[in-house]
Each structure stands twice: as C-alpha cells, then as structure tokens.
GROMACS .gro file of C-alpha atoms in nm:
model
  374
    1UNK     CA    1   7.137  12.470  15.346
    2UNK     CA    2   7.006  12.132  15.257
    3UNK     CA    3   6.896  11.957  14.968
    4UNK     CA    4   6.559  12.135  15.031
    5UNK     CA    5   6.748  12.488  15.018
    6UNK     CA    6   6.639  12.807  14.788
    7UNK     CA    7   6.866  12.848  14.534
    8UNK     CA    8   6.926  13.173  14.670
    9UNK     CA    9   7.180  13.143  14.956
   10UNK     CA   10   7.276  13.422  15.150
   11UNK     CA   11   7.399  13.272  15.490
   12UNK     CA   12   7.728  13.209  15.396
   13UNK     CA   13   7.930  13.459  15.518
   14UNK     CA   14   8.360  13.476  15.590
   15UNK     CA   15   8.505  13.276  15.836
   16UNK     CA   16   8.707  13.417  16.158
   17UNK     CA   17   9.092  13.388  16.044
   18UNK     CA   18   9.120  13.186  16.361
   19UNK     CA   19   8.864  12.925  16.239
   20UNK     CA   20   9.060  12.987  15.865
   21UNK     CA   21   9.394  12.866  16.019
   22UNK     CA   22   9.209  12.558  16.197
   23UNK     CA   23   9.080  12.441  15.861
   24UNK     CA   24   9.389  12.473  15.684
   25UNK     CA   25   9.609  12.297  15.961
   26UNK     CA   26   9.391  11.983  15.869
   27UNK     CA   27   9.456  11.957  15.531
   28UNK     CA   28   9.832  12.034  15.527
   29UNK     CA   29   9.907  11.711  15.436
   30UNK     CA   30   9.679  11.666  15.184
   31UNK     CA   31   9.853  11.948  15.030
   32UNK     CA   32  10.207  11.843  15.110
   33UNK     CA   33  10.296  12.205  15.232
   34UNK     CA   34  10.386  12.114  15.599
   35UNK     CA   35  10.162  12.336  15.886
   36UNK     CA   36  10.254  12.640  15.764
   37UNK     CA   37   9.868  12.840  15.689
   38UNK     CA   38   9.806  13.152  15.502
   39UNK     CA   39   9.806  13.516  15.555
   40UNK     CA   40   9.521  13.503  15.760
   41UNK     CA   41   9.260  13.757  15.549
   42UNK     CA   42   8.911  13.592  15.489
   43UNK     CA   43   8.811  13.811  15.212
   44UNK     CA   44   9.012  13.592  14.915
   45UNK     CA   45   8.831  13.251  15.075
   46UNK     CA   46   8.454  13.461  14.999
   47UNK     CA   47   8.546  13.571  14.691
   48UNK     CA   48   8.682  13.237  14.586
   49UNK     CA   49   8.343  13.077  14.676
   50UNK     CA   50   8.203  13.266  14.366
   51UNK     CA   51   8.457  13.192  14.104
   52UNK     CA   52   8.760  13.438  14.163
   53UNK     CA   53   9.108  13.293  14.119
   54UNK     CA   54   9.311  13.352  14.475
   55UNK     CA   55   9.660  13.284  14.579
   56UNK     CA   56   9.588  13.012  14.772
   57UNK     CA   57   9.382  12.824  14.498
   58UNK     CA   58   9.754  12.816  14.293
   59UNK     CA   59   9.866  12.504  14.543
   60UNK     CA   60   9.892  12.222  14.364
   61UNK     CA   61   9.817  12.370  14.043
   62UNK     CA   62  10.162  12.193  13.904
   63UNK     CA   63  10.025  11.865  13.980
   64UNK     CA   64   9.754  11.880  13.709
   65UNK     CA   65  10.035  11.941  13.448
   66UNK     CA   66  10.271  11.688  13.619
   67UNK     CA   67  10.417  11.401  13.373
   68UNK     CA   68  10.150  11.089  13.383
   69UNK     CA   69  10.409  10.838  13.294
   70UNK     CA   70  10.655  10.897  13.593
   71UNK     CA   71  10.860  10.564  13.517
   72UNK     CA   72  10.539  10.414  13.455
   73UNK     CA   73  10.505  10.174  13.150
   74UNK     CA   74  10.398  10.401  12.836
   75UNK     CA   75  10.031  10.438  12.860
   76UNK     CA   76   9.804  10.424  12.489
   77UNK     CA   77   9.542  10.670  12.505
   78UNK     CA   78   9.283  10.749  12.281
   79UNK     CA   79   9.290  11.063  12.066
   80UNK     CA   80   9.029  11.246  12.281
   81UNK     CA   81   9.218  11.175  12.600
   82UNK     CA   82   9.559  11.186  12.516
   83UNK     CA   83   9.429  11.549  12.441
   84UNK     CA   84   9.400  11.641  12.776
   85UNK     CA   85   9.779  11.588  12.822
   86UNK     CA   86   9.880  11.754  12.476
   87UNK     CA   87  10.026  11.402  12.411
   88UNK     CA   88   9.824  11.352  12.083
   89UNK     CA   89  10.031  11.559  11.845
   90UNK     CA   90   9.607  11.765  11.774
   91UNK     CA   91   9.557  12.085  12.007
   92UNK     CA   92   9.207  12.067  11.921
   93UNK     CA   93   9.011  12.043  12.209
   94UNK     CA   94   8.823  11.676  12.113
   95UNK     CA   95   8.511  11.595  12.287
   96UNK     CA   96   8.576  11.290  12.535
   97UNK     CA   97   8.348  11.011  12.604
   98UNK     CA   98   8.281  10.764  12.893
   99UNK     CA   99   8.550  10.526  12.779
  100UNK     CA  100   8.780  10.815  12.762
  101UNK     CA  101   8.740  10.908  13.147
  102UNK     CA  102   8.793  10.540  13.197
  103UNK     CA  103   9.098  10.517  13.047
  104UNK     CA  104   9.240  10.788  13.245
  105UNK     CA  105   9.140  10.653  13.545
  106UNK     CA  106   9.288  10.335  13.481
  107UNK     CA  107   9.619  10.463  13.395
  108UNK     CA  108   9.633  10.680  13.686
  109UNK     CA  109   9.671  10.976  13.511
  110UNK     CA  110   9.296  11.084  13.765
  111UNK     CA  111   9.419  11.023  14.117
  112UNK     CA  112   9.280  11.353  14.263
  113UNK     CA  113   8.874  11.269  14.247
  114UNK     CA  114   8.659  11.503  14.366
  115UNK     CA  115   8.307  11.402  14.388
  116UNK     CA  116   7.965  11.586  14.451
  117UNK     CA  117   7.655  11.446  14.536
  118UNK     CA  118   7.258  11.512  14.603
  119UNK     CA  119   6.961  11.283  14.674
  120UNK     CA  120   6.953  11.140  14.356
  121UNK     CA  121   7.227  10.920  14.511
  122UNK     CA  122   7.032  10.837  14.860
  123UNK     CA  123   6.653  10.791  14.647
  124UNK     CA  124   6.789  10.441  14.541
  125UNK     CA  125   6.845  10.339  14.938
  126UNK     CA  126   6.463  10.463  15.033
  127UNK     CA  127   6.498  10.808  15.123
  128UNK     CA  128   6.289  11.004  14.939
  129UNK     CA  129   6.401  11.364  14.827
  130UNK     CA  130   6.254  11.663  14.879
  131UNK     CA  131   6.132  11.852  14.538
  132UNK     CA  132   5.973  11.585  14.327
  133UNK     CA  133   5.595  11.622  14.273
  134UNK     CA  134   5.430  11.356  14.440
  135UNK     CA  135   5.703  11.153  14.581
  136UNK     CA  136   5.889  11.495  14.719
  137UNK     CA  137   5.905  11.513  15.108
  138UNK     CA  138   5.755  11.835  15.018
  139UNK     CA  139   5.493  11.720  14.864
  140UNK     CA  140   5.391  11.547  15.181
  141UNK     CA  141   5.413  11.758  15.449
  142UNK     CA  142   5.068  11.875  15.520
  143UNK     CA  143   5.042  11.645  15.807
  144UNK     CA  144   5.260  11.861  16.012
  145UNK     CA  145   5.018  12.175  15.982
  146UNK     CA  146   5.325  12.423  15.842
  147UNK     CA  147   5.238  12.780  15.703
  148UNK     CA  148   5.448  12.615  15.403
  149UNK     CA  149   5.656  12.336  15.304
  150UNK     CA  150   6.004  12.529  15.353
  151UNK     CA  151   5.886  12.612  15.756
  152UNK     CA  152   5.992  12.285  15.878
  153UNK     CA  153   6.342  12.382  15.790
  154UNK     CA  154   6.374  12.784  15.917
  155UNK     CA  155   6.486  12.859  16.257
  156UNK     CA  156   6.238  13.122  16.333
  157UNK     CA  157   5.986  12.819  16.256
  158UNK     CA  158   6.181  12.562  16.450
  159UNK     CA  159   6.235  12.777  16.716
  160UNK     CA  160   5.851  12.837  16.787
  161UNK     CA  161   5.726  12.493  16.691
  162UNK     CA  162   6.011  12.246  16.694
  163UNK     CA  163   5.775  11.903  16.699
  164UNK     CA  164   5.721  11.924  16.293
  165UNK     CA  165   6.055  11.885  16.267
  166UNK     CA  166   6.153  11.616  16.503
  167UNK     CA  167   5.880  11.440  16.368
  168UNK     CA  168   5.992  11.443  16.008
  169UNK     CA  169   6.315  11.335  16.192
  170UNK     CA  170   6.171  11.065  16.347
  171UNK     CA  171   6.018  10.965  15.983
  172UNK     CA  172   6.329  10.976  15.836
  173UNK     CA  173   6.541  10.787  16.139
  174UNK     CA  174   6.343  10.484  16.164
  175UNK     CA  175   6.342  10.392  15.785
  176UNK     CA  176   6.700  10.242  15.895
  177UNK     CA  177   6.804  10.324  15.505
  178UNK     CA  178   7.112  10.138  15.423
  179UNK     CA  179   7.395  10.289  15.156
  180UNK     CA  180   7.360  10.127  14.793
  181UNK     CA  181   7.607  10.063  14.509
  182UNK     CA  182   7.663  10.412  14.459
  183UNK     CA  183   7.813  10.457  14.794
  184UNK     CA  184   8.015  10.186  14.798
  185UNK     CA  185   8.155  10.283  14.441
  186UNK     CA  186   8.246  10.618  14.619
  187UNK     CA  187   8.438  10.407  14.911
  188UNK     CA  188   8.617  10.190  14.662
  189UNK     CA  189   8.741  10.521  14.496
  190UNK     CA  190   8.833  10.589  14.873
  191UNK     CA  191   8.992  10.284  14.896
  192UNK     CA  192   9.196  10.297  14.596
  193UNK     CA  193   9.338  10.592  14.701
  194UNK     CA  194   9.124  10.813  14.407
  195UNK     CA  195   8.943  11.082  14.625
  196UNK     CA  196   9.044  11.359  14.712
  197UNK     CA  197   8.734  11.501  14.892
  198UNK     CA  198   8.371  11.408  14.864
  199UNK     CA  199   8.120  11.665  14.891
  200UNK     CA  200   7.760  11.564  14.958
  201UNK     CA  201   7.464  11.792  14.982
  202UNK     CA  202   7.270  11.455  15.177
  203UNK     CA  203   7.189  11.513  15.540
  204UNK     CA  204   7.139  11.112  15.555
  205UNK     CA  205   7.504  11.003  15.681
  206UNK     CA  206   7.491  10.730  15.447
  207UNK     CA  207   7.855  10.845  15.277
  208UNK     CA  208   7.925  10.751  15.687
  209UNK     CA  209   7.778  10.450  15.668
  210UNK     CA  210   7.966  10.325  15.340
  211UNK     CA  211   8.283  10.353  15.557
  212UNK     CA  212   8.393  10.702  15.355
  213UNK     CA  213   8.621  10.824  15.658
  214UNK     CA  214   8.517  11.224  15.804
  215UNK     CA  215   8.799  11.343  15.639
  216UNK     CA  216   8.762  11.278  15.311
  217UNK     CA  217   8.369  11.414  15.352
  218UNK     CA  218   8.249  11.740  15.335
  219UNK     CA  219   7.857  11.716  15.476
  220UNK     CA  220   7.807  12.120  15.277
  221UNK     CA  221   7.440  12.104  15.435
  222UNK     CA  222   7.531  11.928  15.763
  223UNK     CA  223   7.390  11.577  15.912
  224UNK     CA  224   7.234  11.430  16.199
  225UNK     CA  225   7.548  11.283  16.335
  226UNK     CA  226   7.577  11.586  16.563
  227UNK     CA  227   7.339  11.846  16.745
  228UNK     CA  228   7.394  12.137  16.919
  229UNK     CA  229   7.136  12.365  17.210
  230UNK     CA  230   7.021  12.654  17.056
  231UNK     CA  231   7.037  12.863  17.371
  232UNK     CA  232   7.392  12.787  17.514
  233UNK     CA  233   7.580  12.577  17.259
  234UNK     CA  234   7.688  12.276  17.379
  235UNK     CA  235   7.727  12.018  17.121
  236UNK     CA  236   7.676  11.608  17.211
  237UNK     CA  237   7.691  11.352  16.978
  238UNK     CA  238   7.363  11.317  16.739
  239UNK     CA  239   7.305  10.954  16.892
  240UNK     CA  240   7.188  11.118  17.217
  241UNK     CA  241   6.881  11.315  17.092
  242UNK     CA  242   6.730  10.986  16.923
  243UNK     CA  243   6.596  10.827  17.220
  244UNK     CA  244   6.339  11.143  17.283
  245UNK     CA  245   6.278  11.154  16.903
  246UNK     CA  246   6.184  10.807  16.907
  247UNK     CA  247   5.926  10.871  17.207
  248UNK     CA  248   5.818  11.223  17.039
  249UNK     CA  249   6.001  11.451  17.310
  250UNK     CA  250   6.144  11.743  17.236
  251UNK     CA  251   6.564  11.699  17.306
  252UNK     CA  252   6.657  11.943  17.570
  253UNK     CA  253   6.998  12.035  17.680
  254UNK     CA  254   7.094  11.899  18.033
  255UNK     CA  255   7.258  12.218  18.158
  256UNK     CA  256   7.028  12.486  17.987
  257UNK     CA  257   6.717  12.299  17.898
  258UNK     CA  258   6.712  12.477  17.574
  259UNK     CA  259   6.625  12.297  17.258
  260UNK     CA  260   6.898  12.040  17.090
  261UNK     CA  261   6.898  12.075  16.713
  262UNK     CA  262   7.074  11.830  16.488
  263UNK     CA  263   7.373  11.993  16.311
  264UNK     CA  264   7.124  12.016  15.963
  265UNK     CA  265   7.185  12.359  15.770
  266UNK     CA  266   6.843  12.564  15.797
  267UNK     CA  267   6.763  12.843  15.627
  268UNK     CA  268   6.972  13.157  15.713
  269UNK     CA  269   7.248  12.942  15.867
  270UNK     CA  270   7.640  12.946  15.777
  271UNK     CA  271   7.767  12.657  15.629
  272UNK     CA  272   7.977  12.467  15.851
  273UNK     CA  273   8.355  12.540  15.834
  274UNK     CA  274   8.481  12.234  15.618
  275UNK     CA  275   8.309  12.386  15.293
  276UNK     CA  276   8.591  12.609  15.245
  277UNK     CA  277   8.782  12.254  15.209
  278UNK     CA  278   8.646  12.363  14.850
  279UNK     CA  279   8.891  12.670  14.796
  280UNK     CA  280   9.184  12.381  14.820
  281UNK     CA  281   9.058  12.064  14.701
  282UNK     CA  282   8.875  12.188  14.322
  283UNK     CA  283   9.213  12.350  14.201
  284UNK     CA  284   9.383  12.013  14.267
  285UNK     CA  285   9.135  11.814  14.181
  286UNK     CA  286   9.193  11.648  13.791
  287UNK     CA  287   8.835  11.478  13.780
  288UNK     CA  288   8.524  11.630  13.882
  289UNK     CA  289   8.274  11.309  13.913
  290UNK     CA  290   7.896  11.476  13.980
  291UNK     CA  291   7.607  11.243  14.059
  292UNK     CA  292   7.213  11.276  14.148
  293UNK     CA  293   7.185  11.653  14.184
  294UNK     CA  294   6.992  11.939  14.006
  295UNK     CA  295   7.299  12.178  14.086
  296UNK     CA  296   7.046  12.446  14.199
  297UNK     CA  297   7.112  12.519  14.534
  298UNK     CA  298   7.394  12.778  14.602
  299UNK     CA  299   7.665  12.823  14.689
  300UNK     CA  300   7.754  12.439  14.660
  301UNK     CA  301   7.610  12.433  14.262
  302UNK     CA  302   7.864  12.702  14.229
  303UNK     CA  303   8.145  12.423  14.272
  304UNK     CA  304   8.085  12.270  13.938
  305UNK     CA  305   8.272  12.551  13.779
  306UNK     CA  306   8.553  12.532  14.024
  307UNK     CA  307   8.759  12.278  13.894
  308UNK     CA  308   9.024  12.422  13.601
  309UNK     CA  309   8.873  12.433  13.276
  310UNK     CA  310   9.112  12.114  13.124
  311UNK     CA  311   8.993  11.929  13.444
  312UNK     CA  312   8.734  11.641  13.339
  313UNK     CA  313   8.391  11.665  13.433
  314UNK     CA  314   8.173  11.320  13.440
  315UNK     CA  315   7.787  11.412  13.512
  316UNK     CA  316   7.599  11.067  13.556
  317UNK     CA  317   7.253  11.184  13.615
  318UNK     CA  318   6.886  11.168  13.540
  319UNK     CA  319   6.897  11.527  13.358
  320UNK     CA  320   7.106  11.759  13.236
  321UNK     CA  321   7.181  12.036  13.514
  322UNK     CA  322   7.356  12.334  13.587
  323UNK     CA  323   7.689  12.435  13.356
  324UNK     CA  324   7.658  12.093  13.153
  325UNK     CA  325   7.310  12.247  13.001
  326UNK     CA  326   7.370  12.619  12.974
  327UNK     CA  327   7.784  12.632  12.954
  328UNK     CA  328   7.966  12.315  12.868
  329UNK     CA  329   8.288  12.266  12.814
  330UNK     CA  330   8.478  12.035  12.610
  331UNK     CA  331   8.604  11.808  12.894
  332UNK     CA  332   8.263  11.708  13.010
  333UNK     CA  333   8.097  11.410  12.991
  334UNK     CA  334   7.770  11.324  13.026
  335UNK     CA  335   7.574  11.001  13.138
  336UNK     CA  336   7.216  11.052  13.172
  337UNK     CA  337   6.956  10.810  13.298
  338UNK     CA  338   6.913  10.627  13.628
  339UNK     CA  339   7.203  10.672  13.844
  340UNK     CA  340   7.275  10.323  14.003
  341UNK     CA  341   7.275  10.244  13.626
  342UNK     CA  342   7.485  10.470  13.566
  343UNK     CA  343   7.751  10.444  13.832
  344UNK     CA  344   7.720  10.027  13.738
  345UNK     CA  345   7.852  10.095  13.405
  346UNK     CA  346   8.147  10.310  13.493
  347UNK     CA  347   8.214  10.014  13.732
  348UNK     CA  348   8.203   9.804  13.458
  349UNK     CA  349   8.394   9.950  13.238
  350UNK     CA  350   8.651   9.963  13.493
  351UNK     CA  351   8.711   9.629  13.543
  352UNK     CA  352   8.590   9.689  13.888
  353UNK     CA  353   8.247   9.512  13.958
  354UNK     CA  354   8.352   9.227  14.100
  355UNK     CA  355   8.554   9.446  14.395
  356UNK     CA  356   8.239   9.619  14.413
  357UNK     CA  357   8.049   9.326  14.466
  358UNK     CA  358   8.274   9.200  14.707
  359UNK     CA  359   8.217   9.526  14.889
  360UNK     CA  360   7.933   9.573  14.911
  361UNK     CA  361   7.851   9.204  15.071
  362UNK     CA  362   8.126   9.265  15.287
  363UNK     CA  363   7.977   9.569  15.464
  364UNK     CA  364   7.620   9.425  15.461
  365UNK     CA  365   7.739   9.100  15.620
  366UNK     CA  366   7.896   9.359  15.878
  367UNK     CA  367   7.573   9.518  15.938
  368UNK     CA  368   7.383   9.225  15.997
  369UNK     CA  369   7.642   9.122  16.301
  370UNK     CA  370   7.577   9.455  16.459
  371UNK     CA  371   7.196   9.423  16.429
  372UNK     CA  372   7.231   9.067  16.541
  373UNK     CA  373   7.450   9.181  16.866
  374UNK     CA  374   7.227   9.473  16.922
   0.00000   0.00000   0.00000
C-alpha cells in the first residue's frame, strides 16, 4: 500500500514463523539479545500491528527508563523536559515545546529516533503526491484512460492493462528527482548515530539516495529498487526493467515471459516483511519524529500510537493529522507549516546547519561526478 492507498487496509496478513525468525535474526543486534528469536507464533506480531502490548514488544523497554547522565557531565533541562525523566521534582505532566525536544536531543538523553515519513517530504524534490486537488497525481491521470484513478495501482488492473502503469513509471523515472534538506537531515541523524529505524511510506528511493543505508529503512509501501514476474517469481534488480520503460515496452521475465512488476505495494498486496521491524523498533524507540504525512493510510498511520505514551512525539507538518488532532498526548509537539521550513529550524536550533550544509554539497558534488562519468 502506497501513499495512494485506501485508508482501509486489509492485505496485511501474519507472516510464516519461518519468514518471522528471518526478520528477527537481522535485528539481533540492534536489540543486543544475541541470535536467539522468539517462540515462533505469528498471532502476537498481528495483534501488535493494531495496538496490543506483546511479549516481545517488552525488549528494550528498560532502556527508555535507563539513567541519562551515565558519567556524563550533569545535564540542565528545562522544567517541561526534565519531566520526562521525573528529574524536575513536578509529576505533572508539562506540555513540551520545540526547544524542549532539542534539548533532549542534544544531551543525548534521544538516541533511539524513529522517524516516519510521506510525500510531504519528497513534494519539495519535484515529485508530486498523489491526493492533492489539482497538483495530485490523481488528479491527472485521465490521460491513461483508467475506469478510475485508484486502477493504475490494483493488480487485477495491472494485470489486464499493465502500460498505464509503466507509463506513470516512466513519468515519474525520468524527472531524475534528487533528495532535499529533509533527507539529508534524516542521514545526519543516521550519521550521528540517532536512528533507530526510518519508516517511509515514499515509493521514490530518495531515503536511498540520501545515503540512509537498507537497514536502517523500512520502504512500508515498497520501491522501485526491485521487481519481481508476476507469473513465476523471480526477482532482478529494479535497474533492469528501466531500459523497456524508457522505450514504452512492457518488462518481461527472461525465463517465463510473464510481466515484471516493480516491488510497489498495490492494492490487496501484503506488506513486505521488514514492516514488522515495527513490533521491535517503536517500544525502543524514545523519540517519534513524524514528517509530511496525513497519517491516513493503514496499517502504517497506526504506528503513531506505537511508541510508549512518555515517548516524545515531534509532528513537523503542513496540518494537524491523525492522533495529534483527535488524541494528543502531553509529550507531543507540534510544528506546522511547510516542512523544509520546518525541518530547517530544528536544524537550527540544533546547532547543526552548518553539518547540514556541508552535507548536503557533499552528496550533490558526488552526484554530479557520476552524471559526469556516465
């Protein structure tokens, strides 16, 4: 399910315990646990998906309430923040602000981010999204002669037509979007060792791009940088399809001849296997950071909630969505308005802008080589 996905979702279904153990092999040491996976049942990770409190969410539940000076110099907090920690001699839950969610990032006391995005974060770099009137990729898809907007992305759909598609594809591919600031403040979190997992509802690759490594992403509605035959399976790297696409031929498999679909979530599809990443990473996490999404497509809206409820929240986003309209709690904090504006603030306020800076010509200076060799 994809950014253009009905807020109803009911693809997702339990993964095989085999697949179960695979996932949680990779992220033993994240966790710190050695190899060793659990029981094996699949009915706690689909219940935890809607909210319900398993055993295995409980690892790393002590390192929320772990001590934040750890033979660190003392640390001066505000009043709101030192809250959080019960350090401020008030129980009283105190509403926190901006500054506060700085503060705690700059003393380390946040060094378990997790982070979820939606095309508000990839409009900036030229990519339009998919809902708003007028601009909306849905608003603009009457040139491909669909029964309705939402065809182009269900398999029955695909499966008898497949050149709307590869033609919005092809749309989409040669625009040669580059990340912006907001992806390369999501590396530098990467790169000072800050996130845990980003989780990106974008089908673009441009979290890729910014030089996030695949580990740390989780693409919930799948990307182009793989593709799969529908008839027999066999996966191949995404880059192979794009020289057909680019001449307006349909990919075909070379052992089957059946059609080669890009790993992109359509309708009535499962999620792909490193969303349950989620059933581990939101109990750890001890900042949620959301940015450019509605939060109305399940189940990955549903992750908002996730995180424990002294966890910090930061929404920086044009509107208020989801939880932080209808059920706040007193750890959130909200930054409305344009995002890049937004995310250059926090930067700001972090001291960090220059490093972003730096960053950000860095990669584009890396860029330019490659198109330069190419």
């Amino acid at each position: 399910m994809a950014r253009w996905a009905r807020p109803a979702l009911s693809a997702f279904r339990p993964w095989r315990p085999a697949g179960w153990r695979s996932l949680f092999t990779e992220v033993g040491d994240v966790l710190g646990e050695g190899r060793q996976g659990p029981s094996g049942r699949t009915d706690m990770v689909a219940t935890s998906l809607w909210g319900v409190r398993t055993a295995p969410c409980a690892v790393g539940l002590a390192v929320l309430n772990s001590s934040i000076t750890g033979g660190r110099r003392p640390i001066s907090f505000s009043a709101s923040a030192s809250s959080i920690f019960g350090s401020g001699g008030n129980s009283k839950k105190e509403k926190l602000f901006l500054q506060d969610i700085v503060e705690l990032i700059q003393a380390r006391a946040c060094q378990r981010v997790v982070v979820m995005v939606g095309a508000g974060i990839s409009t900036p770099s030229g990519i339009p999204d998919f809902r708003s009137p007028g601009s909306g990729l849905y608003s603009n898809l009457q040139q491909y002669g669909l029964p309705y907007p939402e065809a182009i992305f269900e398999l029955a759909f695909f499966s008898h037509n497949p050149k709307p598609f590869f033609t919005l594809a092809k749309e989409l591919y040669l625009r040669s979007c580059r990340p912006n600031v907001i992806h390369y403040f999501l590396r530098l979190l990467h790169d000072k060792g800050l996130l845990l997992r980003l989780y990106t509802q974008n089908i673009d690759g441009l979290e890729r791009v910014s030089g996030i490594p695949a580990s740390k992403l989780v693409e919930a509605h799948g990307s182009f940088a793989s593709a799969t035959c529908t008839v027999c399976q066999r996966p191949s790297p995404g880059k192979d399809i794009w020289a057909d696409v680019t001449e307006d031929r349909i990919p075909r498999c070379p052992v089957c001849t059946g059609i080669v679909k890009p790993d992109v979530v359509f309708f009535g599809e499962a999620l792909p296997q490193r969303f349950l990443l989620h059933v581990l990473d939101f109990p750890m996490a001890d900042l949620l950071l959301i940015l450019g999404t509605s939060l109305e497509v399940e189940p990955f809206a549903s992750l908002s909630e996730a995180v424990q409820s002294s966890v910090p929240r930061l929404l920086i986003n044009r509107d208020l969505v989801g939880p932080f309209a209808w059920r706040p709690r007193s750890r959130d904090v909200v930054q409305l308005g344009d995002v890049v504006h937004g995310v250059e603030r926090l930067a700001e306020l972090l001291g960090w802008t220059q490093e972003l800076q730096d960053l950000i010509q860095q990669e584009t200076e890396k860029v330019q080589t490659a198109d330069r060799v190419l």
